[in-house]
Coordinates of C-alpha atoms in Angstrom, one line a residue:
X11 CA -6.9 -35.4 5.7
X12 CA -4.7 -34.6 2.8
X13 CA -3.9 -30.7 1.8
X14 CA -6.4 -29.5 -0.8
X15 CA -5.7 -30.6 -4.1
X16 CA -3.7 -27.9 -7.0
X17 CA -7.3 -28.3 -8.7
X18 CA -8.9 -27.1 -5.5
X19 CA -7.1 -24.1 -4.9
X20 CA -7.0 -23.2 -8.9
X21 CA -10.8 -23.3 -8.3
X22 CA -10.7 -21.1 -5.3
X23 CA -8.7 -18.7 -6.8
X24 CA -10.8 -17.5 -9.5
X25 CA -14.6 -18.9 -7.6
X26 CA -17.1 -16.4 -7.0
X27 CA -18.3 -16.1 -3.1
X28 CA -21.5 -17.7 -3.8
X29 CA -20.1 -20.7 -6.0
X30 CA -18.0 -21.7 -2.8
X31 CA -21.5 -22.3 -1.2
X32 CA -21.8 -25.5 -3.3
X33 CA -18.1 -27.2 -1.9
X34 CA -17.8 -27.7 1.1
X35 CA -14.0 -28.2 1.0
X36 CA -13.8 -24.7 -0.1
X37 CA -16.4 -23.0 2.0
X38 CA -14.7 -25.0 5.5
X39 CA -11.5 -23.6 4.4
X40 CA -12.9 -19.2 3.9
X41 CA -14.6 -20.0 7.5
X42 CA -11.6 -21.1 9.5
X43 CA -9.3 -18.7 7.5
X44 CA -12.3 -15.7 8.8
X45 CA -11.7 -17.2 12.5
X46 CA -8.3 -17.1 12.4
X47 CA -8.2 -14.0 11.1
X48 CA -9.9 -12.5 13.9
X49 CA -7.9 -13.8 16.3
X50 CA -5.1 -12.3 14.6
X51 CA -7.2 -8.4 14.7
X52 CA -7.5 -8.5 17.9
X53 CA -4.5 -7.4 20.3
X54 CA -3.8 -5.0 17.1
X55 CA -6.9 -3.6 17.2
X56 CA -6.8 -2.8 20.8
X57 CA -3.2 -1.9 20.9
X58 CA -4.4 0.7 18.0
X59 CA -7.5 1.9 20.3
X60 CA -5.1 3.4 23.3
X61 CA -3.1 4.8 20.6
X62 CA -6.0 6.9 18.6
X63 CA -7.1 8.0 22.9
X64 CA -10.5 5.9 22.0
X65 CA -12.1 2.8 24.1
X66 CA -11.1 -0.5 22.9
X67 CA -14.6 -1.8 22.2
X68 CA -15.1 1.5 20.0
X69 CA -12.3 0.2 17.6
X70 CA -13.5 -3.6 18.0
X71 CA -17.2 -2.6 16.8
X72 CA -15.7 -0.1 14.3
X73 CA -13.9 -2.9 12.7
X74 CA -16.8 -5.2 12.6
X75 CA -18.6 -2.7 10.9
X76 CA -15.7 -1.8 8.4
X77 CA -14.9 -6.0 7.7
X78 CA -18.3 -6.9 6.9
X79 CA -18.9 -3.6 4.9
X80 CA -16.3 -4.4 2.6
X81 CA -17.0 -8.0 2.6
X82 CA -20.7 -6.6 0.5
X83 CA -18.7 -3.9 -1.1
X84 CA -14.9 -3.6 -1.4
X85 CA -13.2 -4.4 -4.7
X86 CA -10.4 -6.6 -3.3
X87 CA -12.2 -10.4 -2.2
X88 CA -10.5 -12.0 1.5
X89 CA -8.4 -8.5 2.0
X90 CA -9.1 -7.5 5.9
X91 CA -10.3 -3.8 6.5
X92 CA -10.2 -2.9 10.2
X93 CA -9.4 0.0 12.4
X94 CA -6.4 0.3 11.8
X95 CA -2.9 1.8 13.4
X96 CA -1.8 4.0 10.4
X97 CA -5.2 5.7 11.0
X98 CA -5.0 5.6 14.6
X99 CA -1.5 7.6 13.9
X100 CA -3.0 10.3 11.9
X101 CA -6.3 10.8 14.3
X102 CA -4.2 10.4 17.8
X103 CA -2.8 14.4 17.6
X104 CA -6.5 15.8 16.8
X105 CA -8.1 13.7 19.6
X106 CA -5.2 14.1 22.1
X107 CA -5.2 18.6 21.4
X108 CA -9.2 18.5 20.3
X109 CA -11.0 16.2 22.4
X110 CA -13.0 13.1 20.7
X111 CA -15.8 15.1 19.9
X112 CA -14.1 16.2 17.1
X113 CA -13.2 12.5 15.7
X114 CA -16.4 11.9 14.4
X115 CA -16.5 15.3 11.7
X116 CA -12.9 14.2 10.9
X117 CA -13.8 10.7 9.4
X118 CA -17.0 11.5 7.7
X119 CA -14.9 14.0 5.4
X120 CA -12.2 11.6 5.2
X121 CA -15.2 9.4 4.3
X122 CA -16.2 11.6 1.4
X123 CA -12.7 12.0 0.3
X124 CA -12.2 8.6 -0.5
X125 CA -15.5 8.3 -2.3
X126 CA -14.7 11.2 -4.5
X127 CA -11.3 9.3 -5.2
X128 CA -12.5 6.0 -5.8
X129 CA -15.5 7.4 -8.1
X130 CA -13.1 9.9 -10.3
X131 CA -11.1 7.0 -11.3
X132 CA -8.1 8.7 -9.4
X133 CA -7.3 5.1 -7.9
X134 CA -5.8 4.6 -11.0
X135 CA -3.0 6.7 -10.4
X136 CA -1.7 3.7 -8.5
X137 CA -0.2 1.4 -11.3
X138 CA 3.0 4.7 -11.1
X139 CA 3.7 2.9 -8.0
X140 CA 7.4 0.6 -8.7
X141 CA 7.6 -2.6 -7.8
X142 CA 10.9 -1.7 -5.9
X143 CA 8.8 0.5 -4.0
X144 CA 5.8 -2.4 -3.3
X145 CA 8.8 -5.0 -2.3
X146 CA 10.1 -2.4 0.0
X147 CA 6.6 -1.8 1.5
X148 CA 5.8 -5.3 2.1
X149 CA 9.5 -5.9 3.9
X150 CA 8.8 -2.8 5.9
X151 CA 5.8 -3.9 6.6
X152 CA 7.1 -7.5 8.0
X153 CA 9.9 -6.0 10.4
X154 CA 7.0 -4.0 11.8
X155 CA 4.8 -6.4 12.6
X156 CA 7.7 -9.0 13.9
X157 CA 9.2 -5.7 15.7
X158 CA 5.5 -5.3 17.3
X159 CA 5.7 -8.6 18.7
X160 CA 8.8 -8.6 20.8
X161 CA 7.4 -6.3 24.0
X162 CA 5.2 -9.3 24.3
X163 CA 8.4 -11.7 24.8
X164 CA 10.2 -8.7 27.3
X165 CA 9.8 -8.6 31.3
X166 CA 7.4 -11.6 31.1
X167 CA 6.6 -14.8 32.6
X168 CA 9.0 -17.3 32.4
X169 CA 6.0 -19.3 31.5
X170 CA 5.3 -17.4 28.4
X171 CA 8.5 -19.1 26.4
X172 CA 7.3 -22.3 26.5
X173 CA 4.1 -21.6 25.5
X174 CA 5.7 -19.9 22.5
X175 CA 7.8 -22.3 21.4
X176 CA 4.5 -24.7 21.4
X177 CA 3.0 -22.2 19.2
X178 CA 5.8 -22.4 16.8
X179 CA 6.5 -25.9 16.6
X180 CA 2.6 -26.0 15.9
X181 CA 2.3 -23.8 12.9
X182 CA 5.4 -24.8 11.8
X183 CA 4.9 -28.9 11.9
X184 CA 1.2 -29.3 11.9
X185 CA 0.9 -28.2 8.0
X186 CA 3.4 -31.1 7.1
X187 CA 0.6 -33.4 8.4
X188 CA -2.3 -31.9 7.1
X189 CA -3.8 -28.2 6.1
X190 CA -7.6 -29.7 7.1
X191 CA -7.7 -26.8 9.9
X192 CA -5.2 -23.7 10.2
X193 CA -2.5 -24.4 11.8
X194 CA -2.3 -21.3 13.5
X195 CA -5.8 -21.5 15.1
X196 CA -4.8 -24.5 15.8
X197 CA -2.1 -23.0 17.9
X198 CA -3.9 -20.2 19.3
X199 CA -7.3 -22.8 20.7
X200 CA -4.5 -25.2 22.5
X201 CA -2.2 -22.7 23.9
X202 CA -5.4 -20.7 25.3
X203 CA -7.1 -24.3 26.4
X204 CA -3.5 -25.4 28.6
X205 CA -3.5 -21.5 29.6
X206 CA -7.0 -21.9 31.3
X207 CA -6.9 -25.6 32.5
X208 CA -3.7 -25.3 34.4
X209 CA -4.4 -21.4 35.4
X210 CA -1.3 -20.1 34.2
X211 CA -0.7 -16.3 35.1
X212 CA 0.3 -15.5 31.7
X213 CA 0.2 -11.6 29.9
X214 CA -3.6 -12.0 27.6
X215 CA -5.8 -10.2 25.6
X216 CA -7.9 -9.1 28.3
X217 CA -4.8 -7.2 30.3
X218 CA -4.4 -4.9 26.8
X219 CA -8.0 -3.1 27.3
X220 CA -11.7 -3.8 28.8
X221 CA -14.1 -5.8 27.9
X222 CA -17.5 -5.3 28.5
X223 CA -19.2 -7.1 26.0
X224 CA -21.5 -3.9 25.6
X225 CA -22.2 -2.3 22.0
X226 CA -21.9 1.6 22.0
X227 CA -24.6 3.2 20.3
X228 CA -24.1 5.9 17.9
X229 CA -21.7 8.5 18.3
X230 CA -23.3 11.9 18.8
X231 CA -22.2 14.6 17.0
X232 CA -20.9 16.9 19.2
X233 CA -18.9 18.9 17.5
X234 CA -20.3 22.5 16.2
X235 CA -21.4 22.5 13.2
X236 CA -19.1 25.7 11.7
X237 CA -16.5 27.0 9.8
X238 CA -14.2 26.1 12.9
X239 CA -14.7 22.5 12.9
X240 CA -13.9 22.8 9.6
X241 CA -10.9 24.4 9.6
X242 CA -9.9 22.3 12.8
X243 CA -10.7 18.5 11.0
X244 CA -9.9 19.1 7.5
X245 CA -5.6 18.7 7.8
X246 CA -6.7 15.0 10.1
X247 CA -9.3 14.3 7.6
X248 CA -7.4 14.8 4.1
X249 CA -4.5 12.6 6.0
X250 CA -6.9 10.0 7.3
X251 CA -8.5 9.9 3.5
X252 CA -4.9 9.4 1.7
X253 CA -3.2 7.1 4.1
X254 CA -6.0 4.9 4.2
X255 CA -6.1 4.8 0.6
X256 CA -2.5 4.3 -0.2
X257 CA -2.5 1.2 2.6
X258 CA -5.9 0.0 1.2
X259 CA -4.8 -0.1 -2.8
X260 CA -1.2 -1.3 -1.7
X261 CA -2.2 -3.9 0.1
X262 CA -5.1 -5.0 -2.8
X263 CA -1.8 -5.0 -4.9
X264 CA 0.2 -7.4 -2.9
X265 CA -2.8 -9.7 -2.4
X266 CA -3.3 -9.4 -6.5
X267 CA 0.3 -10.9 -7.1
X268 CA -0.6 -13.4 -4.0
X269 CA -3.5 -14.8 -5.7
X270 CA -3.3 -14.1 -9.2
X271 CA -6.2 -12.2 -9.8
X272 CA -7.6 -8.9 -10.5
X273 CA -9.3 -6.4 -8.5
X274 CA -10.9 -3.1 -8.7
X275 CA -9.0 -0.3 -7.3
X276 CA -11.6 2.4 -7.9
X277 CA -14.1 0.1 -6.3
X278 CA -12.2 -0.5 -3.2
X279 CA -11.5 3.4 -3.2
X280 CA -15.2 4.6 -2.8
X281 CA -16.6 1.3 -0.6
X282 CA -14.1 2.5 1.9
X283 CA -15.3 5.6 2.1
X284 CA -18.8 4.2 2.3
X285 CA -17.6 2.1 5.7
X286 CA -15.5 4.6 6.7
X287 CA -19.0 7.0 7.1
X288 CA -20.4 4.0 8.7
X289 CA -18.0 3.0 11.4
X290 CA -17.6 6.8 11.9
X291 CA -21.3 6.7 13.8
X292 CA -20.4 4.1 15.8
X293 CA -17.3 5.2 17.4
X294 CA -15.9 7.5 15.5
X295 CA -12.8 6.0 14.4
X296 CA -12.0 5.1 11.2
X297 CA -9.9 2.3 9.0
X298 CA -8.3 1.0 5.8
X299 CA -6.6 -2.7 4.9
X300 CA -4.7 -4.5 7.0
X301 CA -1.8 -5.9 5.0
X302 CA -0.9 -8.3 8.6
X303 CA -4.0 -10.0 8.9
X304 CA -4.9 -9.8 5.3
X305 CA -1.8 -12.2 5.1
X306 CA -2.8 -14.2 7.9
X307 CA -6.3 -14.6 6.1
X308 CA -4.6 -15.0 2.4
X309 CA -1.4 -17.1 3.0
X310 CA -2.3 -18.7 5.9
X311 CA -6.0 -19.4 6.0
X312 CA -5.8 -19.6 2.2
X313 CA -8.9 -17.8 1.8
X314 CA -9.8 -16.4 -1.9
X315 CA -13.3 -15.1 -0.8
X316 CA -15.7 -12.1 0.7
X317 CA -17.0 -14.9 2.8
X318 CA -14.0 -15.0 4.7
X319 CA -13.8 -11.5 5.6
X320 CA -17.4 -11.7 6.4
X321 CA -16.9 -15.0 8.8
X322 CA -14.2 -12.2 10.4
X323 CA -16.2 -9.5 11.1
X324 CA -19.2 -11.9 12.6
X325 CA -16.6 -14.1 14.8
X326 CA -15.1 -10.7 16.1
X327 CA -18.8 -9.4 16.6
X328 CA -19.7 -12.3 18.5
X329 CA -16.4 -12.8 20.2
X330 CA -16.9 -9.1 21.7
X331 CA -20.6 -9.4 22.7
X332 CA -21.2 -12.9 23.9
X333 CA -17.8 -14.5 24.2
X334 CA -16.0 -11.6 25.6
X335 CA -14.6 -13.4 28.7
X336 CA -13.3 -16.3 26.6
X337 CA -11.5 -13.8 23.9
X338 CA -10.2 -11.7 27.0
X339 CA -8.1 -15.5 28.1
X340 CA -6.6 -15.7 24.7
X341 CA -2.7 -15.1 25.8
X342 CA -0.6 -12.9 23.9
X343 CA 2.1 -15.2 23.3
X344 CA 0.2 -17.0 20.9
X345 CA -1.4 -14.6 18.5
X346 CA 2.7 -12.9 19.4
X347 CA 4.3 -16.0 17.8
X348 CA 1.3 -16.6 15.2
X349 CA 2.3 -12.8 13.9
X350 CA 6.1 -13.6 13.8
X351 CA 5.7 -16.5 11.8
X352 CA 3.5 -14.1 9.5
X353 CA 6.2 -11.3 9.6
X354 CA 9.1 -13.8 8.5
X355 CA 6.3 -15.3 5.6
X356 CA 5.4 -11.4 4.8
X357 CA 9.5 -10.9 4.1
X358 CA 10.1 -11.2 0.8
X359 CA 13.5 -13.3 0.9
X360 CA 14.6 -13.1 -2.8
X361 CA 14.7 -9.3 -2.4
X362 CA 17.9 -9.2 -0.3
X363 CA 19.6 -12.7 -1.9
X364 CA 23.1 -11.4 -2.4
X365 CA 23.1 -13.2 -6.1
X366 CA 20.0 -10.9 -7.1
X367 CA 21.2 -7.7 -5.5
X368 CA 24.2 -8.1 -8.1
X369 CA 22.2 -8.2 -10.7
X370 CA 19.4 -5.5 -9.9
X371 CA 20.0 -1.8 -11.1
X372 CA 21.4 -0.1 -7.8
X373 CA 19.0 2.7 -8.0
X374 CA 16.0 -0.1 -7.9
X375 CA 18.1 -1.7 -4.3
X376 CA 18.4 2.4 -3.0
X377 CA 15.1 3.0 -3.6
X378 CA 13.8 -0.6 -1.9
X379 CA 16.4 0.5 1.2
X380 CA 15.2 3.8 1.3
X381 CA 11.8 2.6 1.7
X382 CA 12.1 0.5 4.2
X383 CA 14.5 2.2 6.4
X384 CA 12.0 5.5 6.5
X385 CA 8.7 2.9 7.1
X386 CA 10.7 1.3 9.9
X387 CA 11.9 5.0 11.4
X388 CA 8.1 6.6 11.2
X389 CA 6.3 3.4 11.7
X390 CA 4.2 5.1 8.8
X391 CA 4.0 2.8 5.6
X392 CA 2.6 5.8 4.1
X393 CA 5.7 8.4 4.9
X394 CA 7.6 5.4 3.6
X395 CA 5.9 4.5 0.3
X396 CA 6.1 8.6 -0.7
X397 CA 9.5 8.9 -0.2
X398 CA 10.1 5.5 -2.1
X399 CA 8.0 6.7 -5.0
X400 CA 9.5 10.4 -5.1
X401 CA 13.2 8.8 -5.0
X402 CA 12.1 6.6 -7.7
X403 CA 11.1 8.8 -9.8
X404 CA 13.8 11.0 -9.5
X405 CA 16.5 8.5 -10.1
X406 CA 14.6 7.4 -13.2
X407 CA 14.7 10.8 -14.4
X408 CA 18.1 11.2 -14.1
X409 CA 18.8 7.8 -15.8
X410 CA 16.8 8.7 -19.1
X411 CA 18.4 11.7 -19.2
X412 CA 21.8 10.0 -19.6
X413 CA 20.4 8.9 -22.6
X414 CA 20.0 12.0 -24.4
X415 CA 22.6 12.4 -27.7
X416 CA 23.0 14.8 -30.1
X417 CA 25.0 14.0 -33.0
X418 CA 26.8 16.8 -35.4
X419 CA 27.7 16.5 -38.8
X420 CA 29.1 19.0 -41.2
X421 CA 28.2 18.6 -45.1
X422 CA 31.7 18.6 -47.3
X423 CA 31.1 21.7 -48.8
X424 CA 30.9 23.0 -44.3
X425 CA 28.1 25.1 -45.6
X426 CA 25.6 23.3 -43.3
X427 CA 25.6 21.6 -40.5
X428 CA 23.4 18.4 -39.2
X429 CA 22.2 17.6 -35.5
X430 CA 20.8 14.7 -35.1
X431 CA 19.1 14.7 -31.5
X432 CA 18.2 10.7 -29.9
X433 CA 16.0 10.1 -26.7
X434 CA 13.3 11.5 -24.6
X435 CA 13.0 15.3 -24.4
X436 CA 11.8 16.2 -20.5
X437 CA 13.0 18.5 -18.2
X438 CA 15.6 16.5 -16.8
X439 CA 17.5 16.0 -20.6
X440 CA 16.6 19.1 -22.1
X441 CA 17.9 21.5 -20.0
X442 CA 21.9 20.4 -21.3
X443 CA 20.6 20.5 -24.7
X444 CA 20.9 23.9 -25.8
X445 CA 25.0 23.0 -24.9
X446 CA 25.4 20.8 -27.6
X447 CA 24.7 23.5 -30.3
X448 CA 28.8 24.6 -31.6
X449 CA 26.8 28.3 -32.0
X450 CA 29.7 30.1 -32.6
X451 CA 31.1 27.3 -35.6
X452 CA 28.4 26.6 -37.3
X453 CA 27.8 27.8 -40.5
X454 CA 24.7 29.8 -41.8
X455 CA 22.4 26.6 -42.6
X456 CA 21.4 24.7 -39.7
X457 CA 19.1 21.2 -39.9
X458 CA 17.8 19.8 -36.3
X459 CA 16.6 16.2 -37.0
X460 CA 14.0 14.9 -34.6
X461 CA 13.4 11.8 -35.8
X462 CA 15.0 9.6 -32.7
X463 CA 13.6 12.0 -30.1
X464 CA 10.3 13.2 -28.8
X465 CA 9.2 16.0 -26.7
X466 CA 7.7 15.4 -23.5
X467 CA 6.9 18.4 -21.8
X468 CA 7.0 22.2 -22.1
X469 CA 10.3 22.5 -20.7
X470 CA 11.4 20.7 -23.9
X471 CA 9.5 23.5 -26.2
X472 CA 10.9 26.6 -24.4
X473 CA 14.6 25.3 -24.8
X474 CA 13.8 24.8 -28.5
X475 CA 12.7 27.7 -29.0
X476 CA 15.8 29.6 -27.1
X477 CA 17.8 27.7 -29.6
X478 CA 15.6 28.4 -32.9
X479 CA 16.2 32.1 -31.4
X480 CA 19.7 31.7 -30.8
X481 CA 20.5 31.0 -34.3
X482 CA 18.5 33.5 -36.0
X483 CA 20.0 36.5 -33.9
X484 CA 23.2 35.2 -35.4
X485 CA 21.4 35.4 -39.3
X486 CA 21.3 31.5 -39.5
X487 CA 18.7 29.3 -41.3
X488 CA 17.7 26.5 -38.9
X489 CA 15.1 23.7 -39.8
X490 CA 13.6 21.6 -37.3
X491 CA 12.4 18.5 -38.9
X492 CA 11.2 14.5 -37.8
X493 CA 9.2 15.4 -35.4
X494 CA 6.3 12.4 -34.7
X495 CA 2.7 13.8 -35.0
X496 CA 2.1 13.8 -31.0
X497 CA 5.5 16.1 -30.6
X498 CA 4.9 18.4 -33.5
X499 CA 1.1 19.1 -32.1
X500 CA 2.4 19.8 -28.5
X501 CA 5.4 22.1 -29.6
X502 CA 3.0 23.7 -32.4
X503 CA 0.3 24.6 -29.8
X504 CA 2.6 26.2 -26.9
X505 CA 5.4 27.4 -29.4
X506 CA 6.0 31.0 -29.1
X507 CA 3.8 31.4 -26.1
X508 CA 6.7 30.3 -23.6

């Protein structure tokens, strides 16, 4: 069978869930992207588990529960939500000094959090975000996962590098002769089938954690209900809330550009709060998006769809309760290499081409570095993406404030003096401008023209008015004129008042 058509997947791209119910072209295509991209959750999940000190099936069921909830209600279609390990990084210190009992309180106010941000609007707060700091995200976010895969390649096996070269050679050649079934499920069903025929002694999924193939019930609360507990969750919980919103809304950005469609960040904001509550009762542990497998599901499995993440969460619910033994076979070295072959897909080439780094600003390539390099030393995207976006901002202040001139012009007569004042007024420009007033030379008649400038903040006003001041102590007539209605209301209102 032939690759789906460029009308196919310009159909996909923009179909609703339910329209793909009527092709079955499209609908085959979300399914086997959903089972592929449980395959791809799972050694992640359970690697995540031991590092948040909670049982693996906890985290499994947790992520059920958080995939199919935001199947029904998140605003970014085929993005995977999961327990994730930027979560399990924040929770692991209160569990490990509190005990788990304490988990539970810790993501229902994270829970809440996030609802209260996605329903203010405050998710909006994400187009401030530069690109420079999303390319460095995603290329952080590639040499972590292909960084993640190497202990599985160490001390093992000699048996585990054919089998991964297999892998490879299957998601790499098998598209070239047809995209009918993922290639990398593809990969991961014959590797595990000549694992278990020929009863190879191989590293698998099973070795990472239990599996029992029981569901937990719900997770008492045992944690007292005071002003303690409070004061004990609340640092976890506000860190839970933000880092799995700042991965969630990143991640809906990268699959936006992917796909070329919308998505609603406010929307995704409060419906992960909503399965955050949920997956809290049943476990304890909480989640966000998971930019890895949301690629695998994307780019790989090409799914456009909720029904994808939907077949995800039901394929890793039934794979955990009925098929448990079979999923606990599954050898490493194939969902290893599947991941690798995301991570180097993830990269984002063109951002480190030597021809476009000549070209780019350097302070856009500093701020992309910087990114990266602290993602990559705290294995935190979040850490990462705040010190991208407060570098970012800083540089940009400093380059509009290069812009700032003040011209000075005496009339012939030199019994008055012009300034003509060009470019954005903020802190970072106004501060120098009280030096470019010649106090001492200029004559008793003093005209400031604003009309190239505006005023952007109060920092602006005050040194104004230290100027206005300035001249009048020294008997001078100044006149501040060409102001645009917005500036002239903001200085009018705090004038004086400074």
């Amino acid at each position: 069978m032939n690759a789906p058509s460029e009308s196919l997947r310009n159909r996909m791209r923009s179909m609703p869930s339910i329209a793909v119910f009527r092709s079955p072209k499209a609908l085959s295509v979300e399914v086997l992207a959903g089972v592929i991209t449980t395959l791809a959750l799972i050694p992640e999940v359970i690697s995540f588990s031991v590092i948040a000190g909670v049982k693996p099936e906890v985290s499994l069921i947790a992520s059920v529960i958080l995939a199919i909830t935001m199947s029904f209600l998140g605003g970014r279609p085929a993005m995977v939500t999961a327990a994730a390990g930027s979560v399990a990084l924040v929770v692991a210190p209160l569990v490990k000094s509190h005990g788990v009992e304490y988990l539970l309180p810790a993501v229902i106010l994270a829970g809440l959090v996030q609802i209260v941000f996605g329903v203010s609007g405050l998710a909006r707060l994400m187009q401030f975000i530069p690109r420079s700091v999303m390319i460095g995200f995603v290329n952080a976010l590639a040499i972590l996962i292909f960084m993640a895969q190497i202990q599985h390649l160490v001390g093992v096996p000699w048996l585990v590098y054919p089998l991964f070269v297999l892998t490879i050679l299957i998601v790499v050649v098998l598209p070239r002769l047809t995209r009918a079934v993922p290639a990398a499920l593809v990969a991961i069903v014959v590797v595990t089938a000549i694992v278990i025929v020929t009863g190879m002694s191989v590293p698998s999924v099973g070795d990472d954690g239990s599996m029992s193939g029981v569901l937990p019930g719900l997770t008492p609360f045992l944690a007292p209900i005071n002003l303690e507990t409070l004061q004990i969750v609340w640092p976890t919980a506000v860190c839970i809330a933000f880092v799995g919103l700042l991965e969630s809304l990143l991640t809906a950005k990268v699959v936006d550009d992917l796909t070329g469609t919308g998505s609603s960040k406010s929307r995704e904001s409060w419906a992960l709060g909503v399965a955050n509550l949920f997956a809290g009762f049943f476990g304890g542990i909480a989640g966000c998006a998971m930019i890895g497998q949301t690629i695998v599901n994307v780019k790989i499995g090409r799914a456009r769809t909720r029904i994808s993440t939907l077949v995800a969460g039901a394929t890793l619910l039934l794979l955990v309760t009925t098929l448990s033994g079979v999923m606990a076979r599954i050898p490493m070295v194939a969902l290893a290499a599947v991941m690798m072959i995301v991570a180097i897909t993830t990269m984002n080439w063109g951002s480190v081409n030597p021809m476009l780094l000549k070209r780019m600003p350097l302070s856009e390539t500093i701020v992309m570095v910087v990114t990266v390099a602290v993602v990559v030393a705290t294995g935190n995207l979040a850490v990462g993406v705040a010190a991208g976006v407060v570098l970012a901002l800083a540089l940009f202040a400093r380059r509009v404030a290069h812009h700032l001139r003040v011209d000075r012009a005496l009339d012939a007569a030199g019994s008055s003096v012009r300034y003509n004042v060009h470019g954005p007024l903020f802190f970072g420009s106004s501060n120098t401008l009280i030096d470019r007033f010649a106090f001492a030379q200029d004559p008793k008649s003093v005209v400031i023209d604003m009309t190239h400038a505006q005023i952007w903040d109060a920092s602006t006003v005050w040194v104004l008015d230290a100027i206005e001041l300035k001249y009048r102590a020294q008997g001078a007539a100044i006149v501040l004129e060409g102001l645009d209605e917005r500036s002239h209301t903001f200085r009018s209102r705090i004038s004086g008042h400074l």
